[in-house]
Structures are given as structure tokens and as C-alpha cells.
PDB file of C-alpha atoms in Angstrom:
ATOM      1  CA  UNK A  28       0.000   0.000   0.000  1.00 84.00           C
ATOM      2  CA  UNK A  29       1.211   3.301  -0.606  1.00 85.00           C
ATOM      3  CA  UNK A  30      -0.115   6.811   0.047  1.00 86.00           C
ATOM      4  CA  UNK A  31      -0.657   9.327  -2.878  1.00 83.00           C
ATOM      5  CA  UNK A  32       1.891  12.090  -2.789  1.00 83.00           C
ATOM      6  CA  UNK A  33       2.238  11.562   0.921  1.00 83.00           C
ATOM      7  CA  UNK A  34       4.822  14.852   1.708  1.00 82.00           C
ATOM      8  CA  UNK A  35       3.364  17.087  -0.308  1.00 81.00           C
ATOM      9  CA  UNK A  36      -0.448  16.707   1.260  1.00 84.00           C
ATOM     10  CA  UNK A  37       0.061  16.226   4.630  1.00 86.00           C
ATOM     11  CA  UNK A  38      -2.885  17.866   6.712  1.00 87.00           C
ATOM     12  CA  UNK A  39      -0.733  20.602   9.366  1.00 89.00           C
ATOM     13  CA  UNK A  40      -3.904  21.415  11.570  1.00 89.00           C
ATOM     14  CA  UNK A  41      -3.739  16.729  11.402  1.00 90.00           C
ATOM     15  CA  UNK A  42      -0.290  16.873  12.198  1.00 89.00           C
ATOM     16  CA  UNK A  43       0.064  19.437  14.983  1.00 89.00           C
ATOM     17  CA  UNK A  44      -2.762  17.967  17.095  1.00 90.00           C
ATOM     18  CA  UNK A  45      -0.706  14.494  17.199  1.00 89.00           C
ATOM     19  CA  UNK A  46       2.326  16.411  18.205  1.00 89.00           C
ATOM     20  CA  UNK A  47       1.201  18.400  20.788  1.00 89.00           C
ATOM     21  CA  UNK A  48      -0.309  15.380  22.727  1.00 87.00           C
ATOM     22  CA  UNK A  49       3.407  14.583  23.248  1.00 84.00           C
ATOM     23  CA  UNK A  50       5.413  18.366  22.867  1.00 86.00           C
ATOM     24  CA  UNK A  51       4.188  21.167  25.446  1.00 88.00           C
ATOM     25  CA  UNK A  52       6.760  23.544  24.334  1.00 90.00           C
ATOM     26  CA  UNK A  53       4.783  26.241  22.823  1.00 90.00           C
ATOM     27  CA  UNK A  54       7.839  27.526  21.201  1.00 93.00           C
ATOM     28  CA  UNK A  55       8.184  24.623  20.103  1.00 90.00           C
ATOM     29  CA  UNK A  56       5.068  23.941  18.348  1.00 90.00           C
ATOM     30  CA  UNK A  57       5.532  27.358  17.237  1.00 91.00           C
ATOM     31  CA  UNK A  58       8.483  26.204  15.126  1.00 90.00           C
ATOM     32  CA  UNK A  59       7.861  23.540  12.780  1.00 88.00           C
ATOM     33  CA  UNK A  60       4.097  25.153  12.367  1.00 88.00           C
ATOM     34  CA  UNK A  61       6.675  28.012  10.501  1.00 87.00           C
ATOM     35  CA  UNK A  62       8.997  24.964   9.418  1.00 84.00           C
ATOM     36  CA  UNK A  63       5.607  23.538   7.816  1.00 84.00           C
ATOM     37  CA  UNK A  64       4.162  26.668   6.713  1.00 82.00           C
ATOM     38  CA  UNK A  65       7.464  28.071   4.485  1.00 79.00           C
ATOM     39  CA  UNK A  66       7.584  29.272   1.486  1.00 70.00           C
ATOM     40  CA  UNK A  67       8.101  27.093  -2.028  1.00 71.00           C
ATOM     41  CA  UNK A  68      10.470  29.381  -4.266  1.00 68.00           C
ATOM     42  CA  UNK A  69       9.003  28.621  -7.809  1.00 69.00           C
ATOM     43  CA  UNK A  70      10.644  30.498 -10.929  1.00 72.00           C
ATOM     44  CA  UNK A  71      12.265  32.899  -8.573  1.00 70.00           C
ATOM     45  CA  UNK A  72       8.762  33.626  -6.331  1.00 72.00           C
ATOM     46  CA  UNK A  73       8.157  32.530  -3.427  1.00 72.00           C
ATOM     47  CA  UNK A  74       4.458  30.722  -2.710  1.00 73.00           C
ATOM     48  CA  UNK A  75       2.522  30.220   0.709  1.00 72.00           C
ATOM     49  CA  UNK A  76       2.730  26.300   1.953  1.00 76.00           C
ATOM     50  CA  UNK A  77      -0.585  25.346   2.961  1.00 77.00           C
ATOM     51  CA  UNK A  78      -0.395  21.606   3.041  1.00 82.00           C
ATOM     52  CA  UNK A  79       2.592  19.603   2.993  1.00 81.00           C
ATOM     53  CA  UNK A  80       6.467  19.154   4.342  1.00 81.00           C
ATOM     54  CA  UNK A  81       8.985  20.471   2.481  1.00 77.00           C
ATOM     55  CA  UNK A  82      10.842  17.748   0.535  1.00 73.00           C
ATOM     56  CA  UNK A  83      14.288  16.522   1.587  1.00 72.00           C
ATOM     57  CA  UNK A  84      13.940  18.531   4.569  1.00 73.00           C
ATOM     58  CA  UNK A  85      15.847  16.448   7.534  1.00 79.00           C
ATOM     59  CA  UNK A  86      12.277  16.744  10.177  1.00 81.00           C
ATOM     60  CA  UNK A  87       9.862  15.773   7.130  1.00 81.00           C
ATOM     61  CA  UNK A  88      10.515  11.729   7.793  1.00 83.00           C
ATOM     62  CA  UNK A  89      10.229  12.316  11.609  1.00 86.00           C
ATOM     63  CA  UNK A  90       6.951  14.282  11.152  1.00 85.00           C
ATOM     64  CA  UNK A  91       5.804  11.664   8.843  1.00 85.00           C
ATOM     65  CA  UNK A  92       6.379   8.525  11.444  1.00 88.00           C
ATOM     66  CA  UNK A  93       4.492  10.908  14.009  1.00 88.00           C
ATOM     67  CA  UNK A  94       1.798  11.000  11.800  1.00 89.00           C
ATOM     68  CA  UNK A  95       1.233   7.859  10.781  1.00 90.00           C
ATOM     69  CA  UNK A  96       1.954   6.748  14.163  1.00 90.00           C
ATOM     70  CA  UNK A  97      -1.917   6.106  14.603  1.00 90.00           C
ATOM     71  CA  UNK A  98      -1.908   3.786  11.406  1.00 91.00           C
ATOM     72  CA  UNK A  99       0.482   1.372  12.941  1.00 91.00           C
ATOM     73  CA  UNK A 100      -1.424   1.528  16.242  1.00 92.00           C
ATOM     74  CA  UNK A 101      -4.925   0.900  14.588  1.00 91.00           C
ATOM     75  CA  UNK A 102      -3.061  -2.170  12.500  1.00 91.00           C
ATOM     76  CA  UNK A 103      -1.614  -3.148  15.716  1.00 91.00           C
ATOM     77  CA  UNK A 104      -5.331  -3.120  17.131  1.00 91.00           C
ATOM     78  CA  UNK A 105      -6.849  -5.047  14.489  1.00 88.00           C
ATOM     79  CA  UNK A 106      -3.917  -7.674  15.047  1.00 90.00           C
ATOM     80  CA  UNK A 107      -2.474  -7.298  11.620  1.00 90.00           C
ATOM     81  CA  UNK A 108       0.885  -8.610  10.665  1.00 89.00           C
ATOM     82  CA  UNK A 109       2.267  -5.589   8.845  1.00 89.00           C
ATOM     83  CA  UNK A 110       5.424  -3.509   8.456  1.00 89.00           C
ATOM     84  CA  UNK A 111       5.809  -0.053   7.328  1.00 89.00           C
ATOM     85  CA  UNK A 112       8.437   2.269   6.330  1.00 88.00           C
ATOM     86  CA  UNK A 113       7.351   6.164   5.867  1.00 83.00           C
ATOM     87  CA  UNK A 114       4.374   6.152   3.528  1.00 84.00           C
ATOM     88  CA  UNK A 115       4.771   2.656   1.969  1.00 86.00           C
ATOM     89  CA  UNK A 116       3.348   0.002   3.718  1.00 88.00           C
ATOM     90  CA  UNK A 117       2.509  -4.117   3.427  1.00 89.00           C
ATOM     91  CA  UNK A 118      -0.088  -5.546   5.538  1.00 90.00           C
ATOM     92  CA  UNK A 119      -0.051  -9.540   5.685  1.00 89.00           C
ATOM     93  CA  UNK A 120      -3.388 -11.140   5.677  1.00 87.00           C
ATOM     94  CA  UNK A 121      -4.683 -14.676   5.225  1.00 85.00           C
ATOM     95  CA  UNK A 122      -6.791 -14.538   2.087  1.00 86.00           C
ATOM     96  CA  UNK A 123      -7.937 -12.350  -1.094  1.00 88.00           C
ATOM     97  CA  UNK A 124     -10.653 -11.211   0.225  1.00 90.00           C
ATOM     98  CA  UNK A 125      -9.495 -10.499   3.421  1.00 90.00           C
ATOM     99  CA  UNK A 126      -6.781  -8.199   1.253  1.00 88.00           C
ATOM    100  CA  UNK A 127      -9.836  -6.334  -0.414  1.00 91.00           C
ATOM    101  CA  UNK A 128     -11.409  -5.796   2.882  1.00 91.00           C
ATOM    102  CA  UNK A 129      -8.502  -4.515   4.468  1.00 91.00           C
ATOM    103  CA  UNK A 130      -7.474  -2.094   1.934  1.00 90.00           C
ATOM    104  CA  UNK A 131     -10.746  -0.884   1.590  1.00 91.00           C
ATOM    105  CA  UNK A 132     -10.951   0.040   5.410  1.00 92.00           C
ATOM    106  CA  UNK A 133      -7.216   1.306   5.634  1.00 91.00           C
ATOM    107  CA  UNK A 134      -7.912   3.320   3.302  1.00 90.00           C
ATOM    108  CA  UNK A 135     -11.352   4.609   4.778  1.00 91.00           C
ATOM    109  CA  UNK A 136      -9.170   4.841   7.649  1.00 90.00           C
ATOM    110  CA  UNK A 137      -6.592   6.899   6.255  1.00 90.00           C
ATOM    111  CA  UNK A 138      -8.957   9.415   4.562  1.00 90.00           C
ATOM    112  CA  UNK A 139     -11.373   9.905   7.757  1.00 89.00           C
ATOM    113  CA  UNK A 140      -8.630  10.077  10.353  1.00 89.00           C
ATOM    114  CA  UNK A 141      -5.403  11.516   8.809  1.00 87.00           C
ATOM    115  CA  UNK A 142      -6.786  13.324   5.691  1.00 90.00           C
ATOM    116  CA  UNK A 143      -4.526  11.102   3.641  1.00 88.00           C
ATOM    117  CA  UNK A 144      -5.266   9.096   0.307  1.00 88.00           C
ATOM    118  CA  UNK A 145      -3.914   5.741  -1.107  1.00 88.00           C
ATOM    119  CA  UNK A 146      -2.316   5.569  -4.502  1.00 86.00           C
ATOM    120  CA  UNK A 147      -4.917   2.906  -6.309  1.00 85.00           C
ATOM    121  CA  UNK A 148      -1.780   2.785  -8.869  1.00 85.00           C
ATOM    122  CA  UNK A 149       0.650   1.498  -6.705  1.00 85.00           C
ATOM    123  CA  UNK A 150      -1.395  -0.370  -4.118  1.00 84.00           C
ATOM    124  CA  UNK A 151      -2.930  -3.406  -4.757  1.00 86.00           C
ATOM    125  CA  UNK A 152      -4.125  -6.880  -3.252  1.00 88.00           C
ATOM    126  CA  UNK A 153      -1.527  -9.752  -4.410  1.00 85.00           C
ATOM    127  CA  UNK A 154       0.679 -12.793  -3.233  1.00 87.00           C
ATOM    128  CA  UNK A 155       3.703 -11.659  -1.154  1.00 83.00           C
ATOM    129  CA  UNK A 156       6.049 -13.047  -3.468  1.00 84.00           C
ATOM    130  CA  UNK A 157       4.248 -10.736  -6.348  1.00 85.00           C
ATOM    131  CA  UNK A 158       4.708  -7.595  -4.599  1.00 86.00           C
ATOM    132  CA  UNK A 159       8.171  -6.239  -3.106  1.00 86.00           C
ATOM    133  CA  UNK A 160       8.882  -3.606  -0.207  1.00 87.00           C
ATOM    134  CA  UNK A 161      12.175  -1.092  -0.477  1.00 88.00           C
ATOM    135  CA  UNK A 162      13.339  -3.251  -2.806  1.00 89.00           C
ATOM    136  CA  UNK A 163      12.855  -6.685  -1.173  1.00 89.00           C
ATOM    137  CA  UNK A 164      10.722  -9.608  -1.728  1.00 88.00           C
ATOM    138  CA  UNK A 165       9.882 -12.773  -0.709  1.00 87.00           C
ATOM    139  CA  UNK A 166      10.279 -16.156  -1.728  1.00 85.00           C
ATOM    140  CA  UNK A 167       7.510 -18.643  -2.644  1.00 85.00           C
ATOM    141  CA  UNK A 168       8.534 -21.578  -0.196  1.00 81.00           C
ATOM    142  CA  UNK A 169       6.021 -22.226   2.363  1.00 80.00           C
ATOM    143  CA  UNK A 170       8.971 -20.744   4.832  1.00 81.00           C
ATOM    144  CA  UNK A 171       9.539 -17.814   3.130  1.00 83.00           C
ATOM    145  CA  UNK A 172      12.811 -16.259   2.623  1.00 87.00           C
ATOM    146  CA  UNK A 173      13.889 -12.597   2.016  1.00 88.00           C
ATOM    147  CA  UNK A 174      15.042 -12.072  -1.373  1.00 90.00           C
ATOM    148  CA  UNK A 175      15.751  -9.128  -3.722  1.00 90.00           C
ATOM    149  CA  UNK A 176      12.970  -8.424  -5.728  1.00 90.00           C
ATOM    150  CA  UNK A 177      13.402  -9.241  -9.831  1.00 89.00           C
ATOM    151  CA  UNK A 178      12.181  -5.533 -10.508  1.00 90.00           C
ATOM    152  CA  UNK A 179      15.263  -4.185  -8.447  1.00 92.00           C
ATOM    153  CA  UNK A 180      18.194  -6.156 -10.285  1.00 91.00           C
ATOM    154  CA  UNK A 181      16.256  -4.831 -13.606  1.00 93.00           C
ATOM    155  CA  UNK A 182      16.614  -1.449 -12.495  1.00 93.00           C
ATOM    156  CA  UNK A 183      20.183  -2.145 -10.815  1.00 93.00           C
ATOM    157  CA  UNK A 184      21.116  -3.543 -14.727  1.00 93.00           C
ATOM    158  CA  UNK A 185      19.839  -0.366 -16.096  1.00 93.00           C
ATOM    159  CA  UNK A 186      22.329   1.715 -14.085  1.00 92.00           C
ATOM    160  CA  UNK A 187      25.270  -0.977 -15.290  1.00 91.00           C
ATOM    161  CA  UNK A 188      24.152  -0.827 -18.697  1.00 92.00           C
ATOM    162  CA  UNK A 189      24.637   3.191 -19.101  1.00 91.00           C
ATOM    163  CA  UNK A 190      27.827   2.918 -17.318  1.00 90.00           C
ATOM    164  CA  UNK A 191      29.113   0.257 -19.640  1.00 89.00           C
ATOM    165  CA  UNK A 192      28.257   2.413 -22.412  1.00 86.00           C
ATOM    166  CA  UNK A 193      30.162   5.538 -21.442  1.00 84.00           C
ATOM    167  CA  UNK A 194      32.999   3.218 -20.480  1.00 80.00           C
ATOM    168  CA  UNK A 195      34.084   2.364 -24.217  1.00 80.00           C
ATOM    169  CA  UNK A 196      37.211   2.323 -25.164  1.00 78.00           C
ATOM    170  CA  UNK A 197      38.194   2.964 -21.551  1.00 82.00           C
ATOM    171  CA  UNK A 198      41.082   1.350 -19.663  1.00 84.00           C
ATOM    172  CA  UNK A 199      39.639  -1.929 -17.844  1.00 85.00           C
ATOM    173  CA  UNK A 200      41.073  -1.927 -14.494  1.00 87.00           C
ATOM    174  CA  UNK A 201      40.104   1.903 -14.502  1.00 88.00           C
ATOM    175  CA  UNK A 202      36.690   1.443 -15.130  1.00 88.00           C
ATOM    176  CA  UNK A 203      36.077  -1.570 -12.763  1.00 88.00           C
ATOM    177  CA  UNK A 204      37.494   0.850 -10.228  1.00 90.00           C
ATOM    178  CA  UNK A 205      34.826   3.547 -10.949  1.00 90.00           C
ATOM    179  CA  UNK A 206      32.248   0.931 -10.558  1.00 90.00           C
ATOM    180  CA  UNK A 207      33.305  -0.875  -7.098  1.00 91.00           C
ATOM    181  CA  UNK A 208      31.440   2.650  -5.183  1.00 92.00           C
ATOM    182  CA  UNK A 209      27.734   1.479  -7.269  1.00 91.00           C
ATOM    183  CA  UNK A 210      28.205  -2.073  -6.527  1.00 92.00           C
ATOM    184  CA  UNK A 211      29.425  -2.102  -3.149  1.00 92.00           C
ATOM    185  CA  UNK A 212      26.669  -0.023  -2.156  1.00 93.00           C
ATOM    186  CA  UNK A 213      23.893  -1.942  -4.129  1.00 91.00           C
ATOM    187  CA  UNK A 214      25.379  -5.379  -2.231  1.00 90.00           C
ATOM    188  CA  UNK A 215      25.251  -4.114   1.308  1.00 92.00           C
ATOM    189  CA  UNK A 216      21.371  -2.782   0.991  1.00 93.00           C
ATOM    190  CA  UNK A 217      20.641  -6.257  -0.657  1.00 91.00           C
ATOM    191  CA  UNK A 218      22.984  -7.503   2.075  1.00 89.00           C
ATOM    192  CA  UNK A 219      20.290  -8.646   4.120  1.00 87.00           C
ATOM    193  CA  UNK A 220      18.722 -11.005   1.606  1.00 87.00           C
ATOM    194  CA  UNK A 221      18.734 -14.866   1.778  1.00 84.00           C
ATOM    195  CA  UNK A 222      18.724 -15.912  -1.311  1.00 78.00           C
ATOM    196  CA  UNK A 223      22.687 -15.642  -3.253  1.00 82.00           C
ATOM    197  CA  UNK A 224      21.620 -16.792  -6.511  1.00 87.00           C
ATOM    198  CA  UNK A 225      21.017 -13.197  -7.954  1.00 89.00           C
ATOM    199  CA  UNK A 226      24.218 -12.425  -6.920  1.00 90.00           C
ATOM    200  CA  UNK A 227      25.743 -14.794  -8.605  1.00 90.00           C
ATOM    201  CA  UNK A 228      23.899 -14.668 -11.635  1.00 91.00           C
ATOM    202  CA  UNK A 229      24.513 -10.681 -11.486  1.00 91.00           C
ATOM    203  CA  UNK A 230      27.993 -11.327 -11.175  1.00 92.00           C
ATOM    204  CA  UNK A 231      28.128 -13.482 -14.673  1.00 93.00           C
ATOM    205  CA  UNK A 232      26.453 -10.929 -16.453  1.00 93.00           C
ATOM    206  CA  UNK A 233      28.881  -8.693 -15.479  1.00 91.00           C
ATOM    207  CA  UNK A 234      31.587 -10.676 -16.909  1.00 92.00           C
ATOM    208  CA  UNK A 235      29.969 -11.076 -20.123  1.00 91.00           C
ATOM    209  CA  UNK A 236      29.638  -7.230 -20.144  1.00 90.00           C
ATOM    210  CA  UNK A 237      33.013  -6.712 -19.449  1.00 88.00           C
ATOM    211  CA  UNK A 238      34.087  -9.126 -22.029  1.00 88.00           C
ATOM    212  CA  UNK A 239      31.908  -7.504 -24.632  1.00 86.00           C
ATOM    213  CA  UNK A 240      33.637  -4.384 -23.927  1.00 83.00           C
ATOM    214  CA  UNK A 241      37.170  -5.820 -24.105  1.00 82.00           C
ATOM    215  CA  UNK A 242      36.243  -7.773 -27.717  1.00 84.00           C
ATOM    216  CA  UNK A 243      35.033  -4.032 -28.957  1.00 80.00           C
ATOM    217  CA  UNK A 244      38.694  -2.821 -28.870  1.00 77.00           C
ATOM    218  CA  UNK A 245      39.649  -5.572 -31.099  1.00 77.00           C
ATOM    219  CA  UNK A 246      38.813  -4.252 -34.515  1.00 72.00           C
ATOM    220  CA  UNK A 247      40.083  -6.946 -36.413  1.00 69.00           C
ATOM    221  CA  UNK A 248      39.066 -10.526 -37.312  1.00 70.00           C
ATOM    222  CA  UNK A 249      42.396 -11.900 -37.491  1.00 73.00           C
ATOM    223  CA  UNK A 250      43.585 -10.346 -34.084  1.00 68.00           C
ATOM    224  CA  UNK A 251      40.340 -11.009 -32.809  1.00 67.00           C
TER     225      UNK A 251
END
């Protein structure tokens, strides 16, 4: 499930009442209301806020996981198996159309209590092994494994396959070297997974790139 442009409509006047059943610093509260309510410079003008956090700003994901706070307690509540990270969130049920009911209540939920709307594009009702969360997904063994989701190494490939065409002609060990920063941070996220086949089928394709590259230099048949 995911929430439909979740930092740029959050509800201030929703937001503010959850924080100040915890903050009792006025000045406080005073704050990040004027943190919230700050200007958006567009084409050199600057525009009133009047929903929304502003983007990349370091509070915004701290606001958000106050806000949504009373989502994870009402999935708690309904005993829901469920996890959640800022506005995208799976919730583990036992059937399809326990999924449709769900959905359909989180997201009356959602729109009565928090002023906040699901993204019917990106949220759906599917095995867990069909959907994938921050990357992940899971495998279709009855004891389910974490493993990286097919749609991630696609888009991981993507990256390689741009950086394998603007390294042409370039030196081999020098271009391996510019890659190691790319692939040493996509295998620590995917770090976590339990499956290692991806890796090493990755890891082959890799060579076979590399190769490609290295045949390209030899113009010739004969040398070839």
C-alpha cells in the first residue's frame, strides 16, 4: 500500500494535534508550524505552503512517522501482521478477500482520520512473493525467505548498462574501479537477503559485459 503524494499533502492542523499530545513547548510547536508553513520558491517567487512538508527537509521523515503513528497503532489493534516504512506500507493477511477488505478500510481509515489518500496505482491486493517492499521480496517456499525483488536487479542492470556504455574504449582496471562505489553499495542494501543466486547470476552478467567491452577494442578478425 502506498499513500498518494504523501509529503506534499500532509494535513498541518492533522499533524500538529498528534504532536502536541506529546510536545508542550509552545515555542516549540511554534516552530515547525513556521517549518511547515514556508515558502516554495518557484521560478524565482516565493508561494505560501498550505499543506505539505517540504521535501528533503531532515524533520519531514520524523513528522511523517508521528503522523502515521496512529496507522500502525490501529493495524496493531486489528492484530495485523504488517510492516511499514514512511508512507509505503505491506499488511499480511490470510486470504484475497481479506486483502480487499482490508485495503478498503485502511484506506477509509486513512482518509477519515489523517486526511490522507492511497495511490490505487501502486497499491494493490496480491501474493507476497508478487509484490516487493524497499526493494525486497519474498520467496515462494512455504517458509519464506527474504530475497531481492526481480524488478530491483532490472533497475540495478539499467544503471550498469549506461555505465558500460560511457565506459568504451576505456582502460579496464580503470573502469572496474569507478564501478566498485555502485556495486558495493547496491550489495550491502541487498545484504540482508537470503537468497545468493542473484548475486551470482549478477555477477556473470557482469563478466559477459566486461568481455563484450574488451572484444570491442579488437577491430580486427584476425587479431580477434
Amino acid at each position: 500500500m502506498d499513500l498518494e503524494k504523501f509529503f506534499d499533502r500532509v494535513n498541518h492542523d492533522v499533524l500538529m494535534a498528534r504532536l502536541e499530545r506529546k510536545v508542550r513547548d509552545k515555542r516549540m510547536l511554534k516552530l515547525i508550524r513556521r517549518y511547515l508553513e514556508s515558502g516554495i520558491m518557484q521560478n524565482g517567487l516565493t508561494e505560501p505552503r498550505t499543506e505539505g512538508t517540504p521535501q528533503g527537509g531532515p524533520l519531514s521523515p520524523l513528522l511523517s512517522n508521528i503522523l502515521l503513528d496512529d496507522l500502525d497503532k490501529e493495524l496493531e489493534g486489528r492484530g495485523h501482521a504488517f510492516c511499514r516504512y514512511a508512507d509505503d506500507c505491506n499488511i499480511y493477511v490470510g486470504s484475497q478477500r481479506a486483502g480487499q477488505r482490508v485495503l478498503a478500510s485502511v484506506s477509509r481509515f486513512l482518509k477519515e482520520s489523517l486526511r490522507l489518500k492511497v495511490n490505487p496505482a501502486k497499491s494493490a491486493v496480491d501474493r507476497p512473493w508478487k509484490r516487493k517492499f524497499l526493494g525486497f521480496s519474498l520467496t515462494i517456499e512455504r517458509l519464506s525467505r527474504v530475497r531481492v525483488a526481480p524488478q530491483s536487479v532490472e533497475r540495478f542492470k539499467d544503471k550498469l548498462r549506461v555505465q558500460f556504455r560511457a565506459g568504451r574504449g576505456r582502460n579496464l582496471r580503470t573502469f572496474i574501479e569507478s564501478l566498485k562505489p555502485l556495486l558495493r553499495g547496491w550489495a550491502n542494501y541487498f545484504s540482508v537477503a537470503e537468497t545468493r543466486n542473484v548475486f551470482e547470476e549478477l555477477d556473470q552478467w557482469m563478466r559477459r559485459k566486461l568481455r563484450c567491452m574488451e572484444w570491442r577494442k579488437w577491430k580486427g578478425r584476425h587479431t580477434r
